[in-house]
GROMACS .gro file of C-alpha atoms in nm:
model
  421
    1UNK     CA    1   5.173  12.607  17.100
    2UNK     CA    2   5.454  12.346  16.936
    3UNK     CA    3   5.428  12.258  16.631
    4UNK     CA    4   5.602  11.895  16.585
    5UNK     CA    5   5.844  11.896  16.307
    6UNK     CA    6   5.820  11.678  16.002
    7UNK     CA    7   6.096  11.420  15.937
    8UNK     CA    8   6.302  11.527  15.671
    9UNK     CA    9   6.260  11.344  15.384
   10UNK     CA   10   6.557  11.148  15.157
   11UNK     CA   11   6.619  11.334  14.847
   12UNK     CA   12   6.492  11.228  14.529
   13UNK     CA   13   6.793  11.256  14.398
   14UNK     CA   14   7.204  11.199  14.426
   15UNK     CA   15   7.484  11.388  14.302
   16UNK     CA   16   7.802  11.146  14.135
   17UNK     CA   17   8.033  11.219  14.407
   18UNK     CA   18   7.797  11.137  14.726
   19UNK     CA   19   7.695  10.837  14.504
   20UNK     CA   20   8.049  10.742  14.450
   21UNK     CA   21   8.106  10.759  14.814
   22UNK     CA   22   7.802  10.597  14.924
   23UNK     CA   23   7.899  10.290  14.719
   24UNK     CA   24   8.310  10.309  14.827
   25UNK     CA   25   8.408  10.311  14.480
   26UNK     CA   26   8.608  10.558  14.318
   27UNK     CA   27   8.438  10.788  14.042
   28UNK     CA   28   8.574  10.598  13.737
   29UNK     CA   29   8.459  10.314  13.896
   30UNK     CA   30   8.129  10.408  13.941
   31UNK     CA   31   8.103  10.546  13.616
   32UNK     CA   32   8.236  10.218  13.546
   33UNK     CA   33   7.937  10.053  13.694
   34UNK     CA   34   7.678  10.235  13.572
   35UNK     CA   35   7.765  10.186  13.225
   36UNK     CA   36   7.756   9.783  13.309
   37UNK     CA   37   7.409   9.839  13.464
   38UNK     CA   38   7.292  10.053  13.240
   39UNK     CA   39   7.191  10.320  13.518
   40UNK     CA   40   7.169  10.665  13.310
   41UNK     CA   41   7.188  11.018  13.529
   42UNK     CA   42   6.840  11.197  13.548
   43UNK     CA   43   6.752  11.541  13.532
   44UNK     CA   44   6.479  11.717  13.780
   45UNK     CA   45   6.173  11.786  13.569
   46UNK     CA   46   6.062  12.033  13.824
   47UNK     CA   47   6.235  12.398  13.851
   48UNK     CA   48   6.224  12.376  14.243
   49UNK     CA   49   6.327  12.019  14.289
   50UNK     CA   50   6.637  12.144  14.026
   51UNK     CA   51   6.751  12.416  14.272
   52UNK     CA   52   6.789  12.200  14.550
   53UNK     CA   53   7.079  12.063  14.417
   54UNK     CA   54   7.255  12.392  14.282
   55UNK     CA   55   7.532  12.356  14.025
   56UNK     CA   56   7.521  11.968  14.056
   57UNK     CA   57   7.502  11.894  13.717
   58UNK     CA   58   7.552  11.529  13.728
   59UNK     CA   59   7.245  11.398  13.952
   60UNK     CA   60   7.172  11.036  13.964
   61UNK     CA   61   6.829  10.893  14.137
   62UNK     CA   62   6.832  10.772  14.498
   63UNK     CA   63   6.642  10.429  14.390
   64UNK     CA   64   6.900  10.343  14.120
   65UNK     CA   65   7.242  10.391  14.362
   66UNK     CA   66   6.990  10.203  14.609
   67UNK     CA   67   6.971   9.939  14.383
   68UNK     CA   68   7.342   9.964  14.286
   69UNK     CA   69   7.409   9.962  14.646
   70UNK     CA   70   7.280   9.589  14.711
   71UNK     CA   71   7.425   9.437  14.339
   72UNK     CA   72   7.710   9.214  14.371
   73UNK     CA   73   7.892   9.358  14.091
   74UNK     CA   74   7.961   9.650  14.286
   75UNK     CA   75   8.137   9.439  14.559
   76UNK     CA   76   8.339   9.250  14.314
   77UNK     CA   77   8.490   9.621  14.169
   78UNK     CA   78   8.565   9.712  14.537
   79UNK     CA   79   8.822   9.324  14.564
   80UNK     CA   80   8.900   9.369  14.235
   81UNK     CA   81   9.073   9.780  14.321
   82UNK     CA   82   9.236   9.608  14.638
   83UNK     CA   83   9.381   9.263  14.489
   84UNK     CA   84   9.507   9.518  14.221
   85UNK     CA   85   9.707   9.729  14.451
   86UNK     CA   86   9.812   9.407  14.683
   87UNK     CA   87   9.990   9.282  14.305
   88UNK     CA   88  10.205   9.582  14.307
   89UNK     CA   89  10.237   9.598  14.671
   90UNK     CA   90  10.395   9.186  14.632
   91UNK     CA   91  10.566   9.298  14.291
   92UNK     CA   92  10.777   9.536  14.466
   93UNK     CA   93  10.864   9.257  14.742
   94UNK     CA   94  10.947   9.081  14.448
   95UNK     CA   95  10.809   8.751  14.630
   96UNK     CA   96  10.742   8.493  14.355
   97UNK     CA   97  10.549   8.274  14.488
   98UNK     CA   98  10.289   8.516  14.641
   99UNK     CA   99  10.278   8.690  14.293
  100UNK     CA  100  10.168   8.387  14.143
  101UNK     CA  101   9.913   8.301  14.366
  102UNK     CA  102   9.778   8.700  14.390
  103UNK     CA  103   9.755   8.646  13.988
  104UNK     CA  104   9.566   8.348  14.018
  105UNK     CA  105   9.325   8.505  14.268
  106UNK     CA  106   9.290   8.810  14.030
  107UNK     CA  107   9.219   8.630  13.787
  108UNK     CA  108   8.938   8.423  13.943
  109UNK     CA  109   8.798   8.790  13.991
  110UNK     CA  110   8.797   8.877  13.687
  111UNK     CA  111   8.626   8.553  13.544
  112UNK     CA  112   8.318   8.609  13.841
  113UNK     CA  113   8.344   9.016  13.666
  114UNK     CA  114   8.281   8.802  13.360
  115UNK     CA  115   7.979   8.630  13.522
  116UNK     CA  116   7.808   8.862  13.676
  117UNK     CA  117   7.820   9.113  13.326
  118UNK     CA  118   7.660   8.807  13.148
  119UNK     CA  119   7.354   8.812  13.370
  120UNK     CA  120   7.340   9.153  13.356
  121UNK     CA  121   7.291   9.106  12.952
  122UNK     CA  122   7.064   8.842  13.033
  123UNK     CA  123   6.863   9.077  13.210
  124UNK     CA  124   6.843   9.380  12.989
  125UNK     CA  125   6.849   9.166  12.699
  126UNK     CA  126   6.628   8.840  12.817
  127UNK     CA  127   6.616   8.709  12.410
  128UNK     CA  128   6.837   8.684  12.118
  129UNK     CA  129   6.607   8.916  11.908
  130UNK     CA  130   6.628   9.163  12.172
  131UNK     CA  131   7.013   9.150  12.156
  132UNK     CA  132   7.001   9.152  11.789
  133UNK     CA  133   6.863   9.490  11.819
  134UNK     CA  134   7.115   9.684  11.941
  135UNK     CA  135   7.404   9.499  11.763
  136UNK     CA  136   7.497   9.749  11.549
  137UNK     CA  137   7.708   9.965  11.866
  138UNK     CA  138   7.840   9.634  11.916
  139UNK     CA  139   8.004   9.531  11.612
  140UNK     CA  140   8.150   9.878  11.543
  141UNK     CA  141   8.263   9.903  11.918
  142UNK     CA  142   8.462   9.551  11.875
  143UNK     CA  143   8.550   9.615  11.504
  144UNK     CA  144   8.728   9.951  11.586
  145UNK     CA  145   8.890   9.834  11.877
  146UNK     CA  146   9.056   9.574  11.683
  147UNK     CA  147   9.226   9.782  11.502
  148UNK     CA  148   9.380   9.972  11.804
  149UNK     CA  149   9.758   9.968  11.861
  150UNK     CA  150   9.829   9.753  12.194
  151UNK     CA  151   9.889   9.950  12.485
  152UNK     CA  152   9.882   9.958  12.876
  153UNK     CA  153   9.603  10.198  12.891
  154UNK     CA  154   9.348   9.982  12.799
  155UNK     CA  155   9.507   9.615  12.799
  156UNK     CA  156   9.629   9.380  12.542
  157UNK     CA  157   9.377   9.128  12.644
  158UNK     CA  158   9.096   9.317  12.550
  159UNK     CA  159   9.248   9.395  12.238
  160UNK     CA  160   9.320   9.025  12.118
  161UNK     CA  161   8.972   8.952  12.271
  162UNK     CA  162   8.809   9.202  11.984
  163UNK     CA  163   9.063   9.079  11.724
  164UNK     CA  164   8.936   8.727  11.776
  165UNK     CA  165   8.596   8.812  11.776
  166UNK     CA  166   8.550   9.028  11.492
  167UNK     CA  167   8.786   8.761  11.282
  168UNK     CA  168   8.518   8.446  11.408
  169UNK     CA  169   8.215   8.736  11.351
  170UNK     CA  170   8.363   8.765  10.987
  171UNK     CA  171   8.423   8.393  10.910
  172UNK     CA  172   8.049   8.304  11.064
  173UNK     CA  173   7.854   8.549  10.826
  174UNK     CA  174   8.051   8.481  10.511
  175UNK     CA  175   8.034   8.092  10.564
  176UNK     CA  176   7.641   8.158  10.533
  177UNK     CA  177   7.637   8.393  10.320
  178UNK     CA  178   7.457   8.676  10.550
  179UNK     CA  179   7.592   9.010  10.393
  180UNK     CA  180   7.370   9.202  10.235
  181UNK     CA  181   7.471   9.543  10.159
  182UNK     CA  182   7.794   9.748  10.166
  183UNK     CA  183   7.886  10.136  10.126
  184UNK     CA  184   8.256  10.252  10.094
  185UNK     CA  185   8.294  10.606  10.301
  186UNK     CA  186   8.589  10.770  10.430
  187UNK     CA  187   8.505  10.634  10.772
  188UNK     CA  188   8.534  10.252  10.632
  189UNK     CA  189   8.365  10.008  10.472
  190UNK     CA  190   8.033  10.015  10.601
  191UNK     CA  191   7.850   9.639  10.623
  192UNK     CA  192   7.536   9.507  10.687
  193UNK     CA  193   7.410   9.136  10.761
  194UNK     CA  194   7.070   9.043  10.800
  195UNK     CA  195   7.030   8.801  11.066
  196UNK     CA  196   6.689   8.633  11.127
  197UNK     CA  197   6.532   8.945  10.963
  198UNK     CA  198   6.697   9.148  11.170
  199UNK     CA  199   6.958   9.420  11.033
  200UNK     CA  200   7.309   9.466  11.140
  201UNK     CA  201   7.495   9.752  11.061
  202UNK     CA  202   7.864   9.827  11.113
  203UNK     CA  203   8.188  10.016  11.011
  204UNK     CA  204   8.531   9.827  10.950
  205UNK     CA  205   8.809  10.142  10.921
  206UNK     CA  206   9.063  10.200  10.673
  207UNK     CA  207   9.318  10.302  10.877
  208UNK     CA  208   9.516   9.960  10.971
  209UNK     CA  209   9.612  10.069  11.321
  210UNK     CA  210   9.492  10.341  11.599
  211UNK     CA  211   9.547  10.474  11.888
  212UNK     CA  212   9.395  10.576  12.194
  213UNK     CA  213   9.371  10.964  12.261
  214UNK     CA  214   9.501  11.070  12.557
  215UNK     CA  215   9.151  11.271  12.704
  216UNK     CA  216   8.988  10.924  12.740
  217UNK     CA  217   8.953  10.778  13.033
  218UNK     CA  218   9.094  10.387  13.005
  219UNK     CA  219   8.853  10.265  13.296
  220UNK     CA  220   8.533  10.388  13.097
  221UNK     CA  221   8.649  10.228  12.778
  222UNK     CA  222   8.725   9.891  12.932
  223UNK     CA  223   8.347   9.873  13.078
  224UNK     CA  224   8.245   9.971  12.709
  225UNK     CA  225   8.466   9.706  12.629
  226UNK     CA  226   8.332   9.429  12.853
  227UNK     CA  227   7.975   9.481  12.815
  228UNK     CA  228   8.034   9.498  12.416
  229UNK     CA  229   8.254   9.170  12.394
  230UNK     CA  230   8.020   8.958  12.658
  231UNK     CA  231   7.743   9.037  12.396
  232UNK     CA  232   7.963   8.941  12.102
  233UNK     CA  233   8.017   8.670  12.281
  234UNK     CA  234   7.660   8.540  12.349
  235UNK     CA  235   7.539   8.633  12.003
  236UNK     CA  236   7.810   8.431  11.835
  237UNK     CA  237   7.732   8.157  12.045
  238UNK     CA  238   7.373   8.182  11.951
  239UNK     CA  239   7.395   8.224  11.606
  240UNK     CA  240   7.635   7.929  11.537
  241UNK     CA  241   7.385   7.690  11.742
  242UNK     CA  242   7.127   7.814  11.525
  243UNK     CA  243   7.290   7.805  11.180
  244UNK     CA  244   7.511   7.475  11.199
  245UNK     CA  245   7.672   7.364  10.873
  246UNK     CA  246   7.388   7.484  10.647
  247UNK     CA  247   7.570   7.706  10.388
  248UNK     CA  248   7.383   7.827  10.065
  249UNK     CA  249   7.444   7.572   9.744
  250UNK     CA  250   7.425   7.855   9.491
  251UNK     CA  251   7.519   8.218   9.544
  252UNK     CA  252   7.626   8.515   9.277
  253UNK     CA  253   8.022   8.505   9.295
  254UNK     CA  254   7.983   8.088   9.295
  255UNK     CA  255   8.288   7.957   9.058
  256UNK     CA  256   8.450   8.307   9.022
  257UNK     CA  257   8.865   8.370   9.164
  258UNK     CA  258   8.942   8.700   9.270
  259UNK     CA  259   9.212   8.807   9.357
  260UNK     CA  260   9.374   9.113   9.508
  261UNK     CA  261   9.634   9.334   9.387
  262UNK     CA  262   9.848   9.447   9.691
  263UNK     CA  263   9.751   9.801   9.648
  264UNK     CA  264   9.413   9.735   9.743
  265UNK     CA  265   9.315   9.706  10.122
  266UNK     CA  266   9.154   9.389  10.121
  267UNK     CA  267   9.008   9.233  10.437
  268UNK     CA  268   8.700   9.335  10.427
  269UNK     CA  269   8.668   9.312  10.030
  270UNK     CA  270   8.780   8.936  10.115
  271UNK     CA  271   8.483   8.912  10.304
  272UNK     CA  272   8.182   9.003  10.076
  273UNK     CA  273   8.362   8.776   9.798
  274UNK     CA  274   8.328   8.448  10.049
  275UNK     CA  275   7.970   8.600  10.152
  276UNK     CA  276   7.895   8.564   9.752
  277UNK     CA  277   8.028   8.199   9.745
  278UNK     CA  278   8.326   8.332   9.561
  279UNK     CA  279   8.674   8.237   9.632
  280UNK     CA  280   8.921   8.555   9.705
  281UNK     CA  281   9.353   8.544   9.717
  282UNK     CA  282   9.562   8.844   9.806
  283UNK     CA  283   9.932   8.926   9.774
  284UNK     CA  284  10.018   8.712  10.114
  285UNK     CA  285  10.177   8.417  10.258
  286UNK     CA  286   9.832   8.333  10.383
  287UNK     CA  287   9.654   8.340  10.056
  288UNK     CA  288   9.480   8.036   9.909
  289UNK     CA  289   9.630   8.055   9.563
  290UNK     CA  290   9.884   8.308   9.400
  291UNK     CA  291   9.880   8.606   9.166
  292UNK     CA  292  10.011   8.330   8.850
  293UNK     CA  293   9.738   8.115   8.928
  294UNK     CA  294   9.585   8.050   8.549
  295UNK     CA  295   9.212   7.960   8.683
  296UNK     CA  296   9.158   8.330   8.831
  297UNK     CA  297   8.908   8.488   8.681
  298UNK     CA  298   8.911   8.864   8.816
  299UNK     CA  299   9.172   9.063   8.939
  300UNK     CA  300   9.150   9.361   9.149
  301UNK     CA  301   9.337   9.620   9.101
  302UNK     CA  302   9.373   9.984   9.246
  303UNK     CA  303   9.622  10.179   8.988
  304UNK     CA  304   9.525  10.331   8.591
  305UNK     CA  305   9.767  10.053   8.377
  306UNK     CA  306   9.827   9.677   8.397
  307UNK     CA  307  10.181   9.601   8.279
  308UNK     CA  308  10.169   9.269   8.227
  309UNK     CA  309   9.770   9.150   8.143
  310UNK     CA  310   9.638   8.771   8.195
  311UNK     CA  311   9.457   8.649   7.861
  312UNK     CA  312   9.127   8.531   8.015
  313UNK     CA  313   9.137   8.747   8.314
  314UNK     CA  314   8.905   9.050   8.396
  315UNK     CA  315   9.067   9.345   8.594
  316UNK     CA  316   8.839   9.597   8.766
  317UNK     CA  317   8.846   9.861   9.037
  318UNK     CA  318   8.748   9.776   9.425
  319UNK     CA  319   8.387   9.948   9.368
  320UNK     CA  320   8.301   9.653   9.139
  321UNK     CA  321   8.280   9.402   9.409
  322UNK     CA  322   8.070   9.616   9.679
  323UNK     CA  323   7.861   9.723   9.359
  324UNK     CA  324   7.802   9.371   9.229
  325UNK     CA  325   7.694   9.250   9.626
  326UNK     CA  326   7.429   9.588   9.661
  327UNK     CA  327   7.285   9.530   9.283
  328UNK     CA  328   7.272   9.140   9.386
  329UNK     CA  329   7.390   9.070   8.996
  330UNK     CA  330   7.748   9.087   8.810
  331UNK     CA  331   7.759   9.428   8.685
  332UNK     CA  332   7.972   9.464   8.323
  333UNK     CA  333   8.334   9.445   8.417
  334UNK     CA  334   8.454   9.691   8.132
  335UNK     CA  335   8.258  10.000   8.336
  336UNK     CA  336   8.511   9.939   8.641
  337UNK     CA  337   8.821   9.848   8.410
  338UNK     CA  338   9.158  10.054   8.520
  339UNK     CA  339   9.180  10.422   8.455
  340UNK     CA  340   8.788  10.419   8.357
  341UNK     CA  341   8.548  10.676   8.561
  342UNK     CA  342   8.350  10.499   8.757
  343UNK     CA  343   8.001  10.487   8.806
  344UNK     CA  344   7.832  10.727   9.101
  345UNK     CA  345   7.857  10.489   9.433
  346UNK     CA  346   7.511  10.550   9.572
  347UNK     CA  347   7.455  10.429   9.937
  348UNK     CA  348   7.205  10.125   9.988
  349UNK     CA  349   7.096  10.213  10.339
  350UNK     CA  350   6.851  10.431  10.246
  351UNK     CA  351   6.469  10.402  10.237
  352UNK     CA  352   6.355  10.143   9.986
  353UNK     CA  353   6.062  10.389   9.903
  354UNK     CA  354   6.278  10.708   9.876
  355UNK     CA  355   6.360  10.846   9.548
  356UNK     CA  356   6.653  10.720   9.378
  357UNK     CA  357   6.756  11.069   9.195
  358UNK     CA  358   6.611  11.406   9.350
  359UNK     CA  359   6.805  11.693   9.191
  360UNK     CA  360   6.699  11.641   8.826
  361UNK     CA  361   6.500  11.862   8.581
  362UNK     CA  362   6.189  11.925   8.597
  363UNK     CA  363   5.932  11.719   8.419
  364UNK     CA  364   6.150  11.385   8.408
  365UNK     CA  365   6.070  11.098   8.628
  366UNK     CA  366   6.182  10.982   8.923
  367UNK     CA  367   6.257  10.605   9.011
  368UNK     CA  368   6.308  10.406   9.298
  369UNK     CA  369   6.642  10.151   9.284
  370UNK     CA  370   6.415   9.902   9.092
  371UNK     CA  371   6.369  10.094   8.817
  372UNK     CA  372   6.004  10.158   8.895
  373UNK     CA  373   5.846  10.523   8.807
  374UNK     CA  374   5.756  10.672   9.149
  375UNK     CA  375   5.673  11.006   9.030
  376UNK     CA  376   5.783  11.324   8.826
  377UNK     CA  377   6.033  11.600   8.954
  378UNK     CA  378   5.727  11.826   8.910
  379UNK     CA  379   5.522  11.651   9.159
  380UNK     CA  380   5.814  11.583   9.417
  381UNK     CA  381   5.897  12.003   9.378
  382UNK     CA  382   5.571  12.039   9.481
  383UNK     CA  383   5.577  11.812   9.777
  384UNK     CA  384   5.921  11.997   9.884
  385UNK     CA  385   5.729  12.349   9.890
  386UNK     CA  386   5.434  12.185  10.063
  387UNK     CA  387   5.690  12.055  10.371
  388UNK     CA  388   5.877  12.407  10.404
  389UNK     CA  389   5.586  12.572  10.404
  390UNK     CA  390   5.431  12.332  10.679
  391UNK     CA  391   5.791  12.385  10.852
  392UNK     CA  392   5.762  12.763  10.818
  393UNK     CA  393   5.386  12.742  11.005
  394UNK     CA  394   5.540  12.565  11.310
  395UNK     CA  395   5.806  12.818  11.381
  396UNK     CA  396   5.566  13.086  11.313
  397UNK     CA  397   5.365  12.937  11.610
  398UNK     CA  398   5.663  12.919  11.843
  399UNK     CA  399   5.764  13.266  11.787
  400UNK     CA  400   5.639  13.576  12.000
  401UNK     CA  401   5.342  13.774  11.817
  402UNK     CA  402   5.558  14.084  11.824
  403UNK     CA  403   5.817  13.864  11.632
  404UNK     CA  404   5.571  13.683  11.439
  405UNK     CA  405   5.475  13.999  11.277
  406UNK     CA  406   5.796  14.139  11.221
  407UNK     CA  407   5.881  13.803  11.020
  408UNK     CA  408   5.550  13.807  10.790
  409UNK     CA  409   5.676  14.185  10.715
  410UNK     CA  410   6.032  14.070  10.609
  411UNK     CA  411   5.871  13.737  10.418
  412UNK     CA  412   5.655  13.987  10.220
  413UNK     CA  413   5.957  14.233  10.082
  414UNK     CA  414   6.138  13.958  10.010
  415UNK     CA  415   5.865  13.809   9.806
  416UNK     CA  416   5.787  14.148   9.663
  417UNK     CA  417   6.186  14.163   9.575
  418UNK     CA  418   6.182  13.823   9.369
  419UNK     CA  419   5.887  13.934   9.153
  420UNK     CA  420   6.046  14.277   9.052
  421UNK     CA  421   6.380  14.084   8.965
   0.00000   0.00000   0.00000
């Protein structure tokens, strides 16, 4: 008796290089692509379904490369590869008139690249709040890439494109006024913005200038690149239709001069003193008034002596400024004088209900960053022994009984040793 066969059925499932293939794009590329299209690599949930595929570890579903498959952005990669190589192919022929009309056809490429990424964002991101909510990867994506060293790797285009937008992301925020909070790490200055309620959170480094190691991959980075800067692009747009002109009357730094010593790194210091409605000059050709000017009211400085003091003038220490913007008040400038030790620089991202001092004595309070008594040390030792014990109880469940025995034996000597001590 014959038994008819059953058609074979299409896997669930692809690995990168038949995907890569399937699509006739090259495995940057398609890395490339999925990054655009946000098209993440799965992993087999069942144990059978996982050996079918061996030592595959990169495995992509059949219905996303499907999809992938019939998306114009996919085509558009494929002429972009082959105008690239006709461009050397012409530069070599060093034929100038085909050159310039190859560029001009590459770069009518690259602008429909350009269009078809912005309807991508349009897609995952189909309103402003939703784009508002993953801005933070954004800003310190462009902000750190602005303060790359231009190179071939990754383009000088690109580059200026994230110097320009971080400059007009910096000049937008501090004309209203929208910076909130600031922490100095060794990372950077971190900064964050609220924006229709919305928090923004991002990192501008110390470091003036970096470069690109040599273990990453420059296609990868320029789709990072792309997708970031498109978004930039439509938030900015967005949030200057929405603000206008309005700018706050009143703010904290309003009728205060500050200005920079040349010691200090100041950009971003610049920055929260606009934000406050203050006006800020640095040691620059650039600067709006000079170190003599006699109107200047503060002067920051970085070093332990002032040789030649202004009568009038306040000097204090960088903290004062990101201190005065998180406390939302002028703090006393004699406490962040020169050469004085300055207060503890407490971050402002945390929690508003956490506790504002944990490792204190026993028996004194604890307050929040309002001053407000939230409860003793005694009570918040307490809670700390309830929560390990609770922690202690779910790895106690996870454990093997043989195991969970042996660990209640070597938990009771050790509580036997700290009571004979």
């Amino acid at each position: 008796m014959r038994y008819r066969k059953d058609k074979e059925q299409t896997p669930l499932y692809i690995d990168k290089t038949a995907a890569s293939k399937l699509l006739r794009l090259f495995e940057y590329e398609f890395e490339a692509l999925c990054i655009i299209k946000h098209v993440h690599p799965k992993t087999p949930e069942n144990k059978k379904e996982r050996r079918k595929y061996g030592d595959k570890e990169t495995l992509y579903l059949r219905q996303d490369i499907d999809y992938l498959r019939k998306d114009a952005l996919a085509e558009t990669m494929r002429e972009k590869r082959s105008w690239k190589w006709k461009m050397q192919k012409i530069t070599g022929l060093q034929d100038e008139v085909r050159l310039r009309k190859a560029k001009e056809h590459y770069k009518t490429i690259l602008k429909k690249q350009e269009r078809l990424v912005d309807e991508t964002l349009l897609e995952i991101f189909p309103t402003f709040e939703d784009a508002l909510s993953t801005l933070d990867d954004t800003l310190s994506f462009v902000f750190f890439f602005s303060t790359v060293s231009k190179n071939d790797r990754i383009g000088t285009e690109l580059i200026d494109e994230c110097r320009e937008l971080s400059r007009d992301f910096l000049e937008t925020v501090t004309k209203h006024g929208l910076i909130e909070k600031a922490f100095i790490s060794v990372k950077g200055l971190y900064l964050e913005c609220a924006i229709r309620g919305s928090p923004a959170r991002w990192v501008m480094p110390h470091t003036p200038a970096h470069d690109v190691p040599g273990y990453a991959e420059p296609e990868i980075l320029g789709a990072f690149l792309l997708l970031h800067t498109r978004k930039l692009h439509f938030v900015l747009h967005h949030l200057k239709k929405t603000l206008g002109d309005r700018t706050p009357e009143k703010r904290l730094f309003s009728g205060k001069r500050v200005f920079f010593s040349r010691e200090v790194p100041s950009k971003a210091l610049r920055c929260i003193v606009a934000s406050l409605g203050g006006e800020a000059g640095w040691d620059g050709p650039d600067s709006p008034f000079p170190a003599a000017a006699e109107n200047t009211t503060h002067e920051v400085v970085d070093r332990t002596q002032i040789e030649s003091a202004v009568l009038g003038r306040k000097y204090t220490q960088p903290q004062w400024v990101v201190d005065c913007l998180n406390a939302s008040q002028v703090l006393d400038e004699n406490k962040y004088a020169p050469g004085q030790h300055l207060p503890p620089h407490a971050s402002p991202f945390e929690a508003e209900d956490s506790f504002a001092l944990v490792k204190k004595k026993r028996g004194m309070q604890i307050t929040d960053r309002h001053g407000h008594v939230v409860k003793t040390s005694l009570e918040l030792h307490e809670d700390i022994k309830y929560e390990t014990s609770e922690d202690e109880e779910l790895e106690m469940t996870a454990m093997e009984p043989r195991d969970r025995k042996l660990y209640k034996k070597l938990k009771r000597k050790d509580r036997m040793g700290t009571t004979k001590r």
